[in-house]
Amino acid sequence: MERKWWQDKVCYQIWPKSFQDSNGDGVGDIPGILRRLDYLKELGVDILWLSPVYKSPLADEGYDIADYRDIDPRFGTMEDMERLLAETKRRGMYVVMDLVVNHCSDEHPWFQQALADPEGPYGKYFYFRKGKNGAPPTNWRSYFGGSVWSPVPGRDDLYYLHLFCQKQPDLDWENPAVRREVVEMVNWWLDKGVAGFRVDAIVNIGKPAVLEDYAPDRPDGLADCRKMLADPVARRRLHGYLAQLRDEAFAPHNAFTVGEVFDTDPAELQLFIGQNGFFSSMFDFAAACWGGSPKGWYDAKKPGPDNYRDCAFASARAADGVGFLSNIIENHDEPRGVSRYLPEEASGDPRAKKALAAVQMLLPGLPFLYQGQEAGMTNTVFPSIDAVDDVNTRGEYAAALAAGFSPDEALARVARWSRDNARTPVQWTADHAAGFTTGTPWMAVNPNYTQVNVAAQQGVEGSVLEFYKSLIRLRKNDKYKEALVWGGFEPLHQDQSGLAAFVRAGGGRTLAVASNLSGEPQRVDLPGTTKEVLLCSDGAPGLTDDALILAPWQAAVVELA
Ligand code: TEU
């Protein structure tokens, strides 16, 4: 496999609205990010993925773009963005933007012109279809609940398609003019100095030749729109569009791209992230999808540490020798990883947070941290549905009510999966609004900020934050890089419940990573004798000739002879 510039990097996702406010309006902004660059550099991260900062009505928090070449005034100005590019470059860091092109905002001039003349050239940028006997063209349910079709204002026979919310009309990628617009825009940003893109919801751009009904799958009488993803024509189209993006934009710039791809089958992995794949990398969502239910969030099962391990290991094996997956425990669409994968009683325990961190950060692939993860931020509490901002959670709450749950039960069932868990302001300090803003934060700070915050951990030995720094340093250490970045992967004792252990070998070194994801001590038999303990999350592990004895929630990395 040919080596690429981004493979030994560590990535960090910024969700700008909640990262750092600089002007007291309660909304995070680009000058706020600038203020934290030295912190991020010291943490050891290299590539910053910025969730959307483009001009947007923020109906889906920026994933509804009204101008792809402008910055929303709430986040700053284009000068701020250029300053961010210059300041990251000066520090040897990179900025990756969010590429949201399955849809745009209904306030984008393309859609406005399309509404004015649905039969005109901009009408062909979108999916306008006639209804069927007073009903929408198909029975598809949108990702956020309700029909994917909304009527065109003033035209009761005509509808437009939106797989996400009503304010996110889907772009028709079969139209070469749409593809040309996107390719030009992507090149424009890359020429400006952006290092690449995280590519949003991208599997959805390939649509079937004919849009038709599927068998209804919920009491609302609708069918999951995701069913279209299995359509062979949709898939073929998707591949063609992605090849064009790669050949005409990504590859000529040697860009780093990471796809938000939910549904690849193993046979497609090579096509997506192999040598000359569509993307540099794609997220591994196996653990995030575990326990999901076709009925909705109210019916989802909570994964435990063994489920996380099994998903992550299976993905690592599938990608072995093919390419680099991007590893996450959380992002802006998912609850906090420590709340999700650790047993409830341990999810606030710094030892358990560190044990989970060791696994994620040392798996093969590219580690992505999500803002606040490094300080061990957890899920928040929602006093009522009114405290929920997220359009996705509100749709899932409605589905839970429709299934017969009381408002309290419905809230309790969907709250733990809410995207807002990860969207509360970053907890920097124990002061006013956790140091996020001098004003009133746009979304309530997680009440645990007085205990869980960056300032309380900075420079404090044994803290979650300092442990993340040591993991990053280890991964980047020239001595171990061959093993930890490019080396092979072998699971160890995967049948031992509560243990996540594996071997990474390369460059003449063999490292064993072992994490006790349980409250009981664990013995880990090693495939060799221990030469040196490279890292331990708490104190030192017990050692015999050929085994490690890990205390509850203890993680260690050892070099084997
Ligand atoms: O997410 C795509 C997507 O499929 C989500 O709907 C996902 O299933 C859901 O959030 C899980 O909770 C991307 C973005 O990451 C998300 O923030 C946007 O809302 C969405 O696209 C639309 O742009």
GROMACS .gro file of N, CA and C and ligand atoms in nm, residues 60 63 100 103 143-144 164 168 198 200-201 226 260 262 297 332-334 392 419 423, ligand 1:
model
   86
   60ASP      N    1  -3.087   2.259   1.019
   60ASP     CA    2  -3.022   2.136   1.065
   60ASP      C    3  -2.879   2.172   1.106
   63TYR      N    4  -2.608   2.197   0.835
   63TYR     CA    5  -2.611   2.095   0.729
   63TYR      C    6  -2.717   2.129   0.625
  100VAL      N    7  -2.132   1.917   0.218
  100VAL     CA    8  -2.272   1.877   0.231
  100VAL      C    9  -2.340   1.901   0.097
  103HIS      N   10  -2.776   1.764  -0.050
  103HIS     CA   11  -2.885   1.861  -0.048
  103HIS      C   12  -2.825   1.998  -0.019
  143TYR      N   13  -3.522   1.074   0.683
  143TYR     CA   14  -3.433   1.039   0.795
  143TYR      C   15  -3.483   1.098   0.926
  144PHE      N   16  -3.549   1.210   0.919
  144PHE     CA   17  -3.591   1.277   1.043
  144PHE      C   18  -3.739   1.258   1.072
  164PHE      N   19  -3.378   1.453   0.411
  164PHE     CA   20  -3.361   1.501   0.549
  164PHE      C   21  -3.476   1.597   0.579
  168GLN      N   22  -3.412   2.103   0.349
  168GLN     CA   23  -3.292   2.046   0.287
  168GLN      C   24  -3.328   1.974   0.156
  198ARG      N   25  -1.470   1.627   0.491
  198ARG     CA   26  -1.551   1.517   0.543
  198ARG      C   27  -1.678   1.523   0.458
  200ASP      N   28  -2.043   1.453   0.366
  200ASP     CA   29  -2.167   1.429   0.439
  200ASP      C   30  -2.268   1.343   0.363
  201ALA      N   31  -2.327   1.249   0.434
  201ALA     CA   32  -2.447   1.176   0.388
  201ALA      C   33  -2.435   1.133   0.241
  226ARG      N   34  -3.406   0.476   0.320
  226ARG     CA   35  -3.277   0.406   0.301
  226ARG      C   36  -3.288   0.283   0.211
  260GLU      N   37  -1.875   0.992   0.496
  260GLU     CA   38  -1.976   0.945   0.591
  260GLU      C   39  -2.057   0.838   0.517
  262PHE      N   40  -2.252   0.484   0.551
  262PHE     CA   41  -2.315   0.400   0.653
  262PHE      C   42  -2.332   0.256   0.611
  297TRP      N   43  -3.548   0.504   1.748
  297TRP     CA   44  -3.459   0.509   1.865
  297TRP      C   45  -3.523   0.452   1.991
  332HIS      N   46  -2.101   1.450   1.625
  332HIS     CA   47  -2.212   1.543   1.650
  332HIS      C   48  -2.349   1.481   1.625
  333ASP      N   49  -2.353   1.357   1.574
  333ASP     CA   50  -2.480   1.288   1.549
  333ASP      C   51  -2.505   1.177   1.650
  334GLU      N   52  -2.412   1.155   1.736
  334GLU     CA   53  -2.418   1.038   1.823
  334GLU      C   54  -2.407   1.082   1.968
  392ASN      N   55  -3.372   1.584   1.451
  392ASN     CA   56  -3.372   1.438   1.446
  392ASN      C   57  -3.437   1.381   1.573
  419ARG      N   58  -2.882   1.356   1.952
  419ARG     CA   59  -2.763   1.421   1.897
  419ARG      C   60  -2.721   1.539   1.985
  423ARG      N   61  -2.383   1.795   2.159
  423ARG     CA   62  -2.386   1.931   2.107
  423ARG      C   63  -2.390   2.036   2.218
  562TEU     O1   64  -2.583   1.263   0.870
  562TEU     C1   65  -2.637   1.167   0.784
  562TEU     C2   66  -2.724   1.072   0.848
  562TEU     O2   67  -2.752   0.968   0.790
  562TEU     C3   68  -2.786   1.108   0.979
  562TEU     O3   69  -2.920   1.132   0.957
  562TEU     C4   70  -2.769   1.003   1.081
  562TEU     O4   71  -2.835   0.885   1.042
  562TEU     C5   72  -2.831   1.049   1.209
  562TEU     O5   73  -2.784   1.178   1.238
  562TEU     C6   74  -2.796   0.958   1.323
  562TEU     O6   75  -2.840   1.017   1.442
  562TEU     C7   76  -2.528   1.376   0.816
  562TEU     C8   77  -2.481   1.474   0.922
  562TEU     O7   78  -2.378   1.416   0.997
  562TEU     C9   79  -2.597   1.516   1.005
  562TEU     O8   80  -2.559   1.602   1.110
  562TEU    C10   81  -2.694   1.586   0.915
  562TEU     O9   82  -2.812   1.614   0.986
  562TEU    C11   83  -2.729   1.501   0.793
  562TEU    O10   84  -2.618   1.443   0.730
  562TEU    C12   85  -2.794   1.587   0.688
  562TEU    O11   86  -2.699   1.672   0.630
   0.00000   0.00000   0.00000
